[in-house]
Coordinates of C-alpha atoms in Angstrom, one line a residue:
X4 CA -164.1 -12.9 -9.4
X5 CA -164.5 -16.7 -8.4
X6 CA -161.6 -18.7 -7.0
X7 CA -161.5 -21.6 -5.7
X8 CA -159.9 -25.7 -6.4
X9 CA -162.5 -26.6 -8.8
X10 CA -162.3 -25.2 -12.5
X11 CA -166.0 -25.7 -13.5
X12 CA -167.2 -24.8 -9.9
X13 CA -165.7 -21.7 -10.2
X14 CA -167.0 -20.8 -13.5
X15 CA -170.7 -21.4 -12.5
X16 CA -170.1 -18.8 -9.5
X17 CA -168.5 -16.5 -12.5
X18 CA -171.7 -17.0 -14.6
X19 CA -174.1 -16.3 -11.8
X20 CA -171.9 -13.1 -11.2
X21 CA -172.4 -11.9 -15.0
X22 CA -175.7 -13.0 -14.9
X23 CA -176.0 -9.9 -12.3
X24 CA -176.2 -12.0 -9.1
X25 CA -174.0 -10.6 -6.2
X26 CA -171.2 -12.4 -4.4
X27 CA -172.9 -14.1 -2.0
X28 CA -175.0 -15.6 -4.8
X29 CA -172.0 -16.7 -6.6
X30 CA -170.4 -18.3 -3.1
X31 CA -173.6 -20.4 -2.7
X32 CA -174.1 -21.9 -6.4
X33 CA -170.2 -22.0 -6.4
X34 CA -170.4 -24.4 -3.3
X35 CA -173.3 -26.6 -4.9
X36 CA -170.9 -27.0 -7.5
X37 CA -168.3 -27.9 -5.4
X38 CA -169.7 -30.6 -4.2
X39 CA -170.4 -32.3 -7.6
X40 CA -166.7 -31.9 -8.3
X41 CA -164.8 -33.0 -5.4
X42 CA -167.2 -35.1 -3.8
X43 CA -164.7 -36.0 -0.6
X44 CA -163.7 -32.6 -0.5
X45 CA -167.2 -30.9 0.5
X46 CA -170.8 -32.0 0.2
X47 CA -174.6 -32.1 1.4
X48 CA -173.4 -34.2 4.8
X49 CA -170.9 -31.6 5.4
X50 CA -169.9 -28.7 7.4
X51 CA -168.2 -25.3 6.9
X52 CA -167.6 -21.5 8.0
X53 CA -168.8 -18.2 6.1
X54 CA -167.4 -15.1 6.5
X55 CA -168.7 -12.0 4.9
X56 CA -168.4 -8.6 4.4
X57 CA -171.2 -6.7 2.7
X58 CA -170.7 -3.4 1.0
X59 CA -174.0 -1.5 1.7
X60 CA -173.3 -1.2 5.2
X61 CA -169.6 -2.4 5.6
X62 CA -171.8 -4.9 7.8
X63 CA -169.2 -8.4 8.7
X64 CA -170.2 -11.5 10.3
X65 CA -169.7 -15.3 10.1
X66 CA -171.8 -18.0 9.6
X67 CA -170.9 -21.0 10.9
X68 CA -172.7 -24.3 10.4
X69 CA -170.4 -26.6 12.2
X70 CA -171.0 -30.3 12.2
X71 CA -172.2 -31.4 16.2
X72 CA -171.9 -34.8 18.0
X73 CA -174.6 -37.1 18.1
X74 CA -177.6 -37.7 20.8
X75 CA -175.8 -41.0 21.2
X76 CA -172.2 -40.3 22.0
X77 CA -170.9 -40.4 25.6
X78 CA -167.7 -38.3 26.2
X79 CA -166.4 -41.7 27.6
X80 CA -167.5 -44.2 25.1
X81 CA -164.4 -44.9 23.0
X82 CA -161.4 -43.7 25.9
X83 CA -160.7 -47.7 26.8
X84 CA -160.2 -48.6 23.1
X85 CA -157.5 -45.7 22.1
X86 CA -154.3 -47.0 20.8
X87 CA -152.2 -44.1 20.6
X88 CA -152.5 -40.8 18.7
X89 CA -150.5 -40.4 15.3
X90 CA -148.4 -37.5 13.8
X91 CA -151.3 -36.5 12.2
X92 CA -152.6 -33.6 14.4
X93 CA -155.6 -34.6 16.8
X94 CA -156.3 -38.0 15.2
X95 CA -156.6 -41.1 17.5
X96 CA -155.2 -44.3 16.2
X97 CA -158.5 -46.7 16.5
X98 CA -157.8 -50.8 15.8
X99 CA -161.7 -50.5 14.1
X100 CA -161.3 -47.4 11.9
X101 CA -164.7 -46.6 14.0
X102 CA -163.3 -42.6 14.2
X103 CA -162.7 -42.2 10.5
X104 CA -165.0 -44.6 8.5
X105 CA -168.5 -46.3 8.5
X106 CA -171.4 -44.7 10.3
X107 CA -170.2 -44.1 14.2
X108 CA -167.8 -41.3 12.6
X109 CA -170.9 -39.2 11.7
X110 CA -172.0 -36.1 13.6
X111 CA -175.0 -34.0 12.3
X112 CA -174.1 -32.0 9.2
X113 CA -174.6 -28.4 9.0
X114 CA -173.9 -27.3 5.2
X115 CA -177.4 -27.5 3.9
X116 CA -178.6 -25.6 7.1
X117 CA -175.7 -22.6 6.5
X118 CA -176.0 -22.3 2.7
X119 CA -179.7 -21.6 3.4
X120 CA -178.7 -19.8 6.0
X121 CA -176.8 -16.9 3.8
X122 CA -179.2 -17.5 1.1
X123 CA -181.8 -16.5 3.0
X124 CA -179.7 -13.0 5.2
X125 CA -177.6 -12.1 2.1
X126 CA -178.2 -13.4 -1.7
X127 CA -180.3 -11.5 -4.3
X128 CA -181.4 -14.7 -6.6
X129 CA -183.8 -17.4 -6.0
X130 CA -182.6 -20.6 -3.9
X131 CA -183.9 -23.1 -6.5
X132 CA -181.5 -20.7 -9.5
X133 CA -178.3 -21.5 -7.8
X134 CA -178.4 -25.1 -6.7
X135 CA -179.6 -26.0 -10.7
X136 CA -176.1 -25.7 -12.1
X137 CA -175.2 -28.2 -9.5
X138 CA -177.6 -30.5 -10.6
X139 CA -176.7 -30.4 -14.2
X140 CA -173.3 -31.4 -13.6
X141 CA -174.4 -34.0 -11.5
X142 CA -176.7 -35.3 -14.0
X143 CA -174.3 -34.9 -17.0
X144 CA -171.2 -35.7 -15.5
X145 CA -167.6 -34.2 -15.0
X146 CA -164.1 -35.7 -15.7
X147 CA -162.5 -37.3 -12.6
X148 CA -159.2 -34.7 -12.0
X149 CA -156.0 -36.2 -10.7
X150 CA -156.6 -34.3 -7.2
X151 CA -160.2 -36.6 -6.7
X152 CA -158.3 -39.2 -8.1
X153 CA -155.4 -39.0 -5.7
X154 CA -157.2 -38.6 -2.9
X155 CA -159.4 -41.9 -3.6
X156 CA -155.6 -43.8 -4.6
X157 CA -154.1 -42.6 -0.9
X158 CA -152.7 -45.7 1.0
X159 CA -153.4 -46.1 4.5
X160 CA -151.7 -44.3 7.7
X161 CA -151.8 -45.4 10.7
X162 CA -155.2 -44.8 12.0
X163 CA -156.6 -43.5 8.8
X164 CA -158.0 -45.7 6.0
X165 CA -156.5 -45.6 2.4
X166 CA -158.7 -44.1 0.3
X167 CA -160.1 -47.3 -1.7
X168 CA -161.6 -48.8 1.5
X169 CA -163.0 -45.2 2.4
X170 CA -165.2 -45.8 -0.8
X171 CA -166.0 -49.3 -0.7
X172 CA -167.1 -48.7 3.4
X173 CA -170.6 -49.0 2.1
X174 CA -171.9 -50.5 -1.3
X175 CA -173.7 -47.0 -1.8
X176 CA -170.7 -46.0 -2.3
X177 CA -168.6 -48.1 -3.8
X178 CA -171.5 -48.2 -6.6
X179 CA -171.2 -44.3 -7.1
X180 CA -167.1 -43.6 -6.4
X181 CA -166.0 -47.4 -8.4
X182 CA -166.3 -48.1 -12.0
X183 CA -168.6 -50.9 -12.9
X184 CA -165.7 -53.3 -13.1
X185 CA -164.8 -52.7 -9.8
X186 CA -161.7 -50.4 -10.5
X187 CA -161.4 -46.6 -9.5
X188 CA -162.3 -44.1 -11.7
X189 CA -159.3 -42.8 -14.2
X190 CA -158.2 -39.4 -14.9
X191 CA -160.5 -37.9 -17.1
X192 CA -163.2 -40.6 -17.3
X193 CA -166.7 -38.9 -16.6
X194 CA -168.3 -39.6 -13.6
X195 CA -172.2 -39.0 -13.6
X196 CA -174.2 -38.9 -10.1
X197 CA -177.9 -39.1 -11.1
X198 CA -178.9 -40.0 -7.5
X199 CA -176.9 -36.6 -6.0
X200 CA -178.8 -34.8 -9.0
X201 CA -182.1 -35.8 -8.1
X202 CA -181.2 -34.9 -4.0
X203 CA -180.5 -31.6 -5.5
X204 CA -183.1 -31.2 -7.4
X205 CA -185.3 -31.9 -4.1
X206 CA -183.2 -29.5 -2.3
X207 CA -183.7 -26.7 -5.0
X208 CA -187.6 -27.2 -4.4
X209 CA -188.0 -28.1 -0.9
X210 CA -185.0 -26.0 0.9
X211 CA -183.3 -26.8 4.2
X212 CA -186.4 -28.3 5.8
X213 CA -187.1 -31.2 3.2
X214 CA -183.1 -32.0 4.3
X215 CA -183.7 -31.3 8.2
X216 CA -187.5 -31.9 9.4
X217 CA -189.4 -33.5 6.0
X218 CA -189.4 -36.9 4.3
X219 CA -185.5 -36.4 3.1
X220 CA -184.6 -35.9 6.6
X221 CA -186.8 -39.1 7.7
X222 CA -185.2 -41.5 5.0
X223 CA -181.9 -40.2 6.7
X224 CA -182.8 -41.5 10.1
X225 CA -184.1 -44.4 9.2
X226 CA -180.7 -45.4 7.7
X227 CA -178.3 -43.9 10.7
X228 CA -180.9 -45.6 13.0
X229 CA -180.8 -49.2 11.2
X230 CA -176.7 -49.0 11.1
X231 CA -175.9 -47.5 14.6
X232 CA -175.0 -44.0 13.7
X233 CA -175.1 -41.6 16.7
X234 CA -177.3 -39.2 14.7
X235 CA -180.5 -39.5 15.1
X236 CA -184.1 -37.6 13.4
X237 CA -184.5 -35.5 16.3
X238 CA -180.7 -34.4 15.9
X239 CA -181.4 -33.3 12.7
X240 CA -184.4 -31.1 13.1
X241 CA -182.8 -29.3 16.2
X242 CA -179.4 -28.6 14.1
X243 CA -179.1 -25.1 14.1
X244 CA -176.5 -22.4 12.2
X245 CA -174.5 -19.9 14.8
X246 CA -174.1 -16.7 13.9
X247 CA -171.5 -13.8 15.1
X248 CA -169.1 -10.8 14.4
X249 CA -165.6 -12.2 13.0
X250 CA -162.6 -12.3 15.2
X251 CA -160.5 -9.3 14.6
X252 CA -156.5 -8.1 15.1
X253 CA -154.5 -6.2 13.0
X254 CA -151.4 -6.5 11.1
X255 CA -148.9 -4.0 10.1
X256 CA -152.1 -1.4 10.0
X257 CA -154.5 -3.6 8.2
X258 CA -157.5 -4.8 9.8
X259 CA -157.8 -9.0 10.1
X260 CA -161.1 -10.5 10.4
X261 CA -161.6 -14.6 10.6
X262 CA -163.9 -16.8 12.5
X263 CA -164.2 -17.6 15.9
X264 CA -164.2 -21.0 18.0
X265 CA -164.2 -23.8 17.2
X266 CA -162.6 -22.4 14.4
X267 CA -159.0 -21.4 14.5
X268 CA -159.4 -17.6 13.4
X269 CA -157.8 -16.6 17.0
X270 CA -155.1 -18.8 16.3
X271 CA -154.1 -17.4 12.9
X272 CA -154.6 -13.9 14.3
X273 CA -152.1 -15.0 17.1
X274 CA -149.6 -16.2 14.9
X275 CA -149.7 -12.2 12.6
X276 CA -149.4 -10.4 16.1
X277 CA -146.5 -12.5 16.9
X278 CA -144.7 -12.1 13.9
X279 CA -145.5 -8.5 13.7
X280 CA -142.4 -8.1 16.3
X281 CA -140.2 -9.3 13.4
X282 CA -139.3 -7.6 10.4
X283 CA -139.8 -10.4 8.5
X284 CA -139.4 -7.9 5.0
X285 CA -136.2 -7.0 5.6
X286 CA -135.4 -10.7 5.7
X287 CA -134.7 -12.9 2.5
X288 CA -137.8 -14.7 1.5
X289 CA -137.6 -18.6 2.3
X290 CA -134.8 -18.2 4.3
X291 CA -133.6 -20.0 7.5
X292 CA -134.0 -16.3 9.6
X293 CA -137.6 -16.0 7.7
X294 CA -138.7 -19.6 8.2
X295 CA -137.5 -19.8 11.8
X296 CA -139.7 -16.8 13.0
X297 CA -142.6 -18.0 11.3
X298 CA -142.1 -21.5 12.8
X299 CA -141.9 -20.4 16.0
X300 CA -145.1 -18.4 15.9
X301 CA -146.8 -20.8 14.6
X302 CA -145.7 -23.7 17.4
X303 CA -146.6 -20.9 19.6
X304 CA -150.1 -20.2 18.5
X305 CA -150.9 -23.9 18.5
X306 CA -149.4 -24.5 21.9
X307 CA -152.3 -22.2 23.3
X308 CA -154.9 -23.8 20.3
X309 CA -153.6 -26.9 21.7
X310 CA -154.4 -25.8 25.5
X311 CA -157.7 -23.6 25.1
X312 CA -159.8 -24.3 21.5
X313 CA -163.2 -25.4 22.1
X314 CA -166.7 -25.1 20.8
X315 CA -167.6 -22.2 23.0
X316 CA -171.1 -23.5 23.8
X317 CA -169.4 -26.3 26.1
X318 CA -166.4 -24.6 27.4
X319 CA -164.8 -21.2 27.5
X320 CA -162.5 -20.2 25.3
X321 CA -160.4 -17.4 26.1
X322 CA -160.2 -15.6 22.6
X323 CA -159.1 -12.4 23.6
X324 CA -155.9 -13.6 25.5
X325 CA -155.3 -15.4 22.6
X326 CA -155.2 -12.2 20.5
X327 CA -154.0 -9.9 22.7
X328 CA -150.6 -7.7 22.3
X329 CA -149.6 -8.9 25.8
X330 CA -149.7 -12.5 24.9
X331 CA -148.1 -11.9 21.4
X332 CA -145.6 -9.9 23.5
X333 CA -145.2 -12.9 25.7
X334 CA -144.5 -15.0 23.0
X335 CA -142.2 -12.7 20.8
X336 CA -139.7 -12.4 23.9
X337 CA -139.5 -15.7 24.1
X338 CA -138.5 -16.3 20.4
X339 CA -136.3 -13.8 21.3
X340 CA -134.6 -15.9 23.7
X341 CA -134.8 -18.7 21.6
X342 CA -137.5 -20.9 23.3
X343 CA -139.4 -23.5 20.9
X344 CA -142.6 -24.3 22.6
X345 CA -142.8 -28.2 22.2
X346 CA -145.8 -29.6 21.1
X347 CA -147.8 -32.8 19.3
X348 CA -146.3 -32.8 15.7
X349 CA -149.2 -32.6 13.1
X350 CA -149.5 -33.0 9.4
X351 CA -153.0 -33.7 8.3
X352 CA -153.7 -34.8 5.2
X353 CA -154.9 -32.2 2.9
X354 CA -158.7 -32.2 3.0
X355 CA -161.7 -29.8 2.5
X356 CA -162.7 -27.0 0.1
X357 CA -162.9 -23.5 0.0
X358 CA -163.8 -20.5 -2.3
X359 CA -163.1 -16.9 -2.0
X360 CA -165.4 -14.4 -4.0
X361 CA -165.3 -10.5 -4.6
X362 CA -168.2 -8.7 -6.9
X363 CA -168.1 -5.1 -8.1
X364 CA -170.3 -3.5 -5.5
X365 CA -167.5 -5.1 -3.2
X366 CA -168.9 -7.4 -1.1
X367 CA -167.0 -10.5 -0.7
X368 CA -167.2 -13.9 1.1
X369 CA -164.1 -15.9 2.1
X370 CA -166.3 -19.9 2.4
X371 CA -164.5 -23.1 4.0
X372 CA -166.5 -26.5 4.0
X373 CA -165.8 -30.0 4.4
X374 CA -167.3 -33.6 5.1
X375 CA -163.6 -34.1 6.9
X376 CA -161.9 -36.7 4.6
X377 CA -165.3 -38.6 4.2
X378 CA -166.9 -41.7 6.3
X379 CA -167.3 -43.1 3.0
X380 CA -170.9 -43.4 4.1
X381 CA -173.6 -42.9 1.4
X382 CA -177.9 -42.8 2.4
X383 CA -178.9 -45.4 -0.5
X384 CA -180.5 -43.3 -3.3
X385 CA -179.4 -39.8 -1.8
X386 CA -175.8 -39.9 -3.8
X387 CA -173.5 -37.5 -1.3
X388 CA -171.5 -38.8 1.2
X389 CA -171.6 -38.4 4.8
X390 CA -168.6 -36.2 7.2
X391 CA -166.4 -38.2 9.4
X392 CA -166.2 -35.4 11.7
X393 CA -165.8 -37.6 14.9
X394 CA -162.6 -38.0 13.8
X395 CA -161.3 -34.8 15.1
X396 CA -163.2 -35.2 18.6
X397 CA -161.5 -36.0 21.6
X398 CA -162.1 -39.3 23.2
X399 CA -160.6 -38.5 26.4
X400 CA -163.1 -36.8 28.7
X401 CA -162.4 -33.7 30.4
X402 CA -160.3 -31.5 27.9
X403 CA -161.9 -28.6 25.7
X404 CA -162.4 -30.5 22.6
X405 CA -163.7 -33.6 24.3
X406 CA -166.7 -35.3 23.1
X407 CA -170.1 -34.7 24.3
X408 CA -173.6 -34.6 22.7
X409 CA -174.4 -31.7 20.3
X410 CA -170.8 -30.4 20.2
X411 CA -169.3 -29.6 17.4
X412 CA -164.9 -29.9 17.4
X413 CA -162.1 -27.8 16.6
X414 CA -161.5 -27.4 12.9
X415 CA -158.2 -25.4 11.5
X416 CA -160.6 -23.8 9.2
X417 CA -160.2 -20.1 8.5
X418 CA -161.8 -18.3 6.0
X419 CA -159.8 -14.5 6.6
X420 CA -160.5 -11.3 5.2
X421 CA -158.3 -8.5 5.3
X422 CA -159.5 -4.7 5.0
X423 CA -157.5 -1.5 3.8
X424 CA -159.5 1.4 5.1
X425 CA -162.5 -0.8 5.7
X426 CA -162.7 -2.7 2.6
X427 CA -161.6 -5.9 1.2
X428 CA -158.1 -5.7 0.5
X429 CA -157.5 -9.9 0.5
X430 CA -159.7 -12.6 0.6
X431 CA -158.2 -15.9 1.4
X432 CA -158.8 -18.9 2.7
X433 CA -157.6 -22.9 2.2
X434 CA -158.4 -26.8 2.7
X435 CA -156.7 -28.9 4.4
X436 CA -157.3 -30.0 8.1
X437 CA -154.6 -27.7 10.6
X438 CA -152.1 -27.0 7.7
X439 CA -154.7 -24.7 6.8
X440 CA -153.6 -22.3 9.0
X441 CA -150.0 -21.8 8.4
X442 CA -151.1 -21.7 4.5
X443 CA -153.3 -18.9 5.5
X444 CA -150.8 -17.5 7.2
X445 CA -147.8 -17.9 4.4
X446 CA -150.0 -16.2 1.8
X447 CA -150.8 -13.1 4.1
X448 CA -147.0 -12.5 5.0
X449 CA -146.2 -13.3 1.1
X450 CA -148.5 -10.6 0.3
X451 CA -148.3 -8.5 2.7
X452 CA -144.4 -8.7 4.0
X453 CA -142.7 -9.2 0.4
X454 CA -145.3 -7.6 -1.6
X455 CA -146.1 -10.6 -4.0
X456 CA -149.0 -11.0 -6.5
X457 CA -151.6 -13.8 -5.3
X458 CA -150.4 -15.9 -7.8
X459 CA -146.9 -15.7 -6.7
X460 CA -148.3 -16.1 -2.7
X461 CA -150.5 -19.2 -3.2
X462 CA -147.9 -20.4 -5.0
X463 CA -144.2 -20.1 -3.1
X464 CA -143.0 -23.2 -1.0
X465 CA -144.4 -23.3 2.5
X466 CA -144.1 -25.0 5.9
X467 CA -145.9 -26.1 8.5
X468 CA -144.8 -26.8 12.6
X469 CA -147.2 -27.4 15.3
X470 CA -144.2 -27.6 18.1
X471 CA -142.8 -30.5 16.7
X472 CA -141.0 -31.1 13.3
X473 CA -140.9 -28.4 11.1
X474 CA -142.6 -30.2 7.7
X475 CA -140.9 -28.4 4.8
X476 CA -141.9 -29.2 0.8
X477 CA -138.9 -30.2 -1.5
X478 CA -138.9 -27.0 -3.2
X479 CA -137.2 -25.3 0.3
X480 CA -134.0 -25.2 -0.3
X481 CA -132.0 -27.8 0.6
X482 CA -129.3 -24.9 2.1
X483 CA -131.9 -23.4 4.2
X484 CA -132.8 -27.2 5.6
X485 CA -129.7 -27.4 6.6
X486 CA -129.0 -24.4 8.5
X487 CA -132.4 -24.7 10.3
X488 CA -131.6 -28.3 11.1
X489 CA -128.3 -26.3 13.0
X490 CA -130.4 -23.7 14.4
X491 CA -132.2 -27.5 16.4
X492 CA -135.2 -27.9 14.4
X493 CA -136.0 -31.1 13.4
X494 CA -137.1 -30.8 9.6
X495 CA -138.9 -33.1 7.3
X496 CA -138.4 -32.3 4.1
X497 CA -140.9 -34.0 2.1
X498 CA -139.2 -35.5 -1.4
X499 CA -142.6 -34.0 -3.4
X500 CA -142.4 -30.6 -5.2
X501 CA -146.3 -29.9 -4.4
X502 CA -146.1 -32.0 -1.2
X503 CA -150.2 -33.1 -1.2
X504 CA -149.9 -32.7 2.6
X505 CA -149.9 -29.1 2.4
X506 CA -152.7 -26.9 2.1
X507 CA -153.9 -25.2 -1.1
X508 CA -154.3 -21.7 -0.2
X509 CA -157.1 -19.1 -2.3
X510 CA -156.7 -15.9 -2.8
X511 CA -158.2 -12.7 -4.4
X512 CA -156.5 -9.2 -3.6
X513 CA -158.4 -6.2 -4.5
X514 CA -156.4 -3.2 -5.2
X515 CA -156.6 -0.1 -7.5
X516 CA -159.6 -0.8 -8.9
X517 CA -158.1 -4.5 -10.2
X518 CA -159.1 -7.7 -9.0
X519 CA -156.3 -10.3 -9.0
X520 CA -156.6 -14.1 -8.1
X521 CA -154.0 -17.1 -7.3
X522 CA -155.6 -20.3 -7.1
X523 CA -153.1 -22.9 -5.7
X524 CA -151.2 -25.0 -8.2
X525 CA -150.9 -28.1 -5.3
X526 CA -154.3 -29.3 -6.3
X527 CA -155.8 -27.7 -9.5
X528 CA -157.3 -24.7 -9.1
X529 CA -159.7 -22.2 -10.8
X530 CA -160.0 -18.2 -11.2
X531 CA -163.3 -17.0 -13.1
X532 CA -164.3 -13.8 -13.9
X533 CA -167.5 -12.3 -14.7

């Protein structure tokens, strides 16, 4: 089983699947695929974080091919020109944009250099077999859905550009993402990318070196030298993938594996030991006494993400405090006592990808990649778009997820799995920048606390609190808002049913012998079977 926001990307990982590939076969063409469909979602100048669990051995591990900072950055270079940070969680409010669109937001991209990565450690097909379906969608086209769509309508926030000026940041763009008469792209209208299908194409022959060290990689430098990027040739052919054992805890006896910093899987863990001090299933589902616990842990988790998260190559980060009983103790007393820890108020908008994948030998991968919400930056004749990754770096010098050359920042991506008796039970994972990990969290405890079907888990209304307001989506009741607001929260209850600032949560659970999946209904959404 395939699952994942894209329909047709998930039904190429289903066909590679019958076609007698494994899992990690599917999760690689799956990804290709994704990045024809949602091309501000995910693609070739991206970044992302793999976890796997393969069934031979019951052998787990992540890899992790973060985006990294440029050869040109200084950790100092932009701290005179700040102007403030906004309510969207570790963005910095720039007069120029220069964070979030045009070439300076660029760091080196990692996804060509991880799919290759587990291609080469875990897949049974060859390379060139599972980009090709990727190509042919390119090439043939695919009907713009109303989640591309939206995301390219979004007006502007403060700090971050609306999404028509994302596209028309460069006319490489603006040529592949506008219609010929200068209009965005309508619902259902097919959108063809011959210049991506040609780059993958080249990719399907030449592998991760053409993209890193050969001619591609050369015409890439050329361009980010001529237009002032901070990436440069040599950045490319030093990029390397990181490689390590999943983060682990438990929760209420099963085991929880996610990925480790600069990812946020020690912050999701933190939140499930917290909460397993609570019996949140003896509590009503949605209510105030449910949603207050889980607010609380999840302020407190970020508090210490907040204080501590870093890429661990620069600074330490002290991941087992962060899931240890004694400091889920700590915090569960205070909760207790009725202590909110106070923090930056955060609600990203929803960006990203991700696809969770189970086969019948039962391996499984839980895959999260990005290009961040896109720089809007397209190599003329390559046809993908470059990350904006600097846009979640920290311009003050000094902290953990300050800027520096070669680092790579924080990311709230965590791609989770969770094992019964040391095999997948759930696979789940999300997009969409730090909300992903209270919709992470939400679907475990909907599963796992109040024993609902994926579907039902990806599915019920969710919040999301970093310390500051509690962001709630219409469809929590306006009762429980109420008594919340009287327990001191501040609540903003967002006026849209599928609020498109939450995250869209994935999900397979395997139990019995049955495979059931929940793709989220907030932004499309695909199950396939094989």
């Amino acid at each position: 089983m395939v699952v994942c926001p894209q329909p047709r990307a998930a039904d190429v990982g289903a066909e590679v699947l019958a076609a007698g590939g494994n899992a990690f076969d599917a999760a690689v063409a799956t990804a290709f695929a994704q990045m024809v469909a949602d091309p501000f979602m995910c693609g070739l100048g991206g970044m992302g974080t793999l976890q796997f669990f393969r069934a031979a051995d019951a052998g787990s591990g992540m890899i992790d091919f973060h985006t990294r900072a440029g050869s040109g950055v200084r950790p100092d270079m932009w701290a005179a020109d700040i102007r403030g940070r906004t309510e969207i969680s570790g963005y910095t409010i720039f007069d120029d944009l220069r964070s979030d669109i045009g070439y300076g937001a660029i760091m080196t991209p990692g996804t060509v250099a991880g799919l290759w990565e587990t291609h080469r450690r875990l897949c049974s097909r060859p390379w060139a077999d599972l980009i090709r379906p990727a190509v042919a969608m390119a090439r043939d086209g695919l009907a713009v859905t109303p989640f591309v769509h939206d995301f390219w309508a979004r007006p502007p926030m403060p700090g971050v550009a609306d999404g028509l000026s994302r596209i028309r940041a460069t006319a490489a763009s603006a040529r592949i993402f506008l219609h010929p008469d200068g209009r965005l792209w309508r619902v259902g209208e097919t959108l063809r990318n011959p210049d991506l299908a040609a780059t993958l194409e080249a990719l399907a022959e030449g592998g991760a070196d053409l993209f890193y060290r050969g001619g591609m990689a050369r015409r890439i430098a050329e361009d980010f030298a001529a237009n002032g990027a901070f990436v440069t040739g040599r950045d490319l052919a030093e990029y390397r993938v990181r490689e390590s054992a999943p983060v682990e805890g438990r929760y209420r006896g099963l085991r929880v594996l996610s990925n480790p910093p600069p990812g946020s899987g020690a912050s999701l863990i933190e939140m499930l030991h917290i909460l397993e001090h609570f019996p949140l299933g003896t509590m009503e589902h949605g209510s105030a006494a449910h949603l207050d616990h889980v607010a609380r842990a999840m302020a407190a988790a970020h508090a210490d993400r907040e204080a501590w998260l870093g890429d661990p190559d620069f600074v330490p980060v002290p991941v087992a405090r962060m899931v240890s009983a004694e400091r889920a103790a700590e915090w569960a007393e205070r909760i207790r006592a009725g202590r909110f820890p106070e923090g930056a108020p955060g609600q990203p908008p929803a960006c990203t990808t991700h696809l969770s994948v189970v086969d019948e030998a039962g391996n499984a991968v839980a895959l999260t990649h990005t290009l961040g919400t896109g720089a809007g930056v397209v190599t003329p004749g390559l046809g993908f778009v470059w990350n904006n990754s600097m846009k979640l770096a920290d311009p003050l010098p000094g902290r953990p997820n300050s800027m520096a050359p070669g680092k790579a920042r924080t990311t709230g991506m965590v791609p989770t799995i969770l094992l019964r008796d040391d095999r997948p039970w759930l696979v789940v994972g999300a997009p969409g920048g730090s909300v992903i990990i209270s919709s992470v969290l939400q679907t475990i405890l909907n599963v796992v606390d109040f024993g609902m079907s994926p579907v039902e888990a990806v599915s019920a209304p969710r919040i999301h609190c970093e310390g500051g307001p509690i962001f709630a989506e219409a469809r929590v009741e306006g009762r429980v808002v109420r008594e919340l607001t009287a327990m001191g929260h501040q609540v903003r209850h967002s006026p849209i049913s599928y609020d498109p600032y939450q995250s869209r949560a994935h999900a397979i659970l395997v139990e019995g012998g049955r495979w059931r999946g929940g793709a989220d209904p907030r932004g499309g959404g695909g199950v396939a079977r094989a």
